[in-house]
XYZ file of C-alpha atoms in Angstrom:
103
model
C 30.298 27.606 -5.662
C 33.433 26.812 -7.226
C 35.160 22.978 -6.246
C 38.288 22.236 -7.321
C 37.838 18.566 -7.770
C 41.554 17.842 -8.356
C 42.575 18.998 -5.014
C 40.390 16.680 -3.391
C 41.730 13.391 -2.043
C 39.735 9.708 -2.577
C 38.075 10.188 0.882
C 36.502 13.606 -0.025
C 35.684 12.500 -3.689
C 33.692 9.393 -2.281
C 32.066 11.493 0.308
C 30.764 14.097 -2.577
C 29.894 11.241 -4.919
C 27.553 9.895 -1.835
C 26.049 13.243 -1.298
C 25.351 13.957 -4.998
C 23.652 10.649 -5.620
C 21.317 11.502 -2.374
C 20.794 14.710 -3.619
C 19.728 13.242 -7.052
C 17.813 10.433 -5.745
C 15.756 12.764 -3.546
C 15.137 14.975 -6.475
C 14.036 12.581 -8.494
C 11.615 11.231 -5.767
C 10.109 14.714 -5.430
C 9.613 15.205 -9.400
C 8.249 11.543 -9.221
C 5.566 12.747 -6.508
C 4.715 16.041 -7.936
C 4.286 13.950 -11.333
C 1.816 11.456 -9.944
C -0.247 14.255 -8.058
C -0.658 16.262 -11.366
C -1.592 12.762 -13.233
C -3.980 11.822 -10.499
C -5.541 15.208 -10.309
C -5.784 15.423 -14.356
C -7.953 12.162 -14.211
C -10.176 13.373 -11.458
C -11.114 16.339 -13.729
C -12.225 13.996 -16.231
C -14.145 11.741 -14.017
C -11.931 9.151 -13.208
C -9.285 7.686 -10.951
C -6.135 6.638 -11.660
C -6.291 3.287 -11.625
C -9.359 3.318 -13.816
C -6.832 4.585 -16.709
C -3.690 2.509 -16.132
C -5.685 -0.924 -15.221
C -4.226 -1.150 -11.917
C -6.554 -1.824 -8.740
C -8.176 0.998 -7.206
C -7.551 1.134 -3.435
C -10.097 0.571 -1.432
C -10.986 2.190 1.998
C -13.186 1.582 4.833
C -13.865 -1.776 6.680
C -16.026 -4.729 5.451
C -19.661 -5.487 6.718
C -19.742 -8.787 8.284
C -21.350 -11.241 6.526
C -22.037 -14.320 8.941
C -22.471 -14.287 12.568
C -22.231 -17.601 15.027
C -25.477 -18.187 16.137
C -25.028 -19.075 19.981
C -23.490 -15.241 20.213
C -24.228 -13.010 17.510
C -21.769 -10.643 18.701
C -18.975 -12.889 17.279
C -19.019 -11.938 13.409
C -16.592 -12.811 10.356
C -16.698 -11.102 7.114
C -15.860 -14.229 4.927
C -12.218 -13.308 4.377
C -9.149 -14.877 5.770
C -9.194 -17.620 7.806
C -12.149 -18.974 9.285
C -12.782 -18.340 12.932
C -12.811 -21.393 14.962
C -16.637 -20.890 15.960
C -17.195 -21.196 12.072
C -15.184 -24.483 12.044
C -16.858 -25.690 15.208
C -20.553 -24.618 13.464
C -19.140 -26.743 9.854
C -17.934 -29.687 12.102
C -21.634 -30.013 14.104
C -23.285 -30.115 10.623
C -24.233 -26.776 9.662
C -23.667 -25.093 6.366
C -22.361 -21.705 5.539
C -25.778 -20.352 4.438
C -26.969 -21.051 8.128
C -24.502 -18.618 9.723
C -25.233 -15.633 7.218
C -26.543 -12.780 8.914
């Protein structure tokens, strides 16, 4: 494929530049993903995950078990993370402690 850029006008040159930049970015992204997969696989073969080797936080999956339950309605639970549910605050305001709400 021979392209004579000397015969192209400014719009054609800019269009070509945009296409080249997209192609380069796509190539770099693809190579980066391939490298990451290879590094993660190498870490796994040695008994580690990538986060352990790089000092990053390991990815967590799944849900967190509830830690607290409403004494008046045990189906209302809370993990202890995030904003306190209204029922927790109501129990605290009525004189109970967080230990009283533990499951």
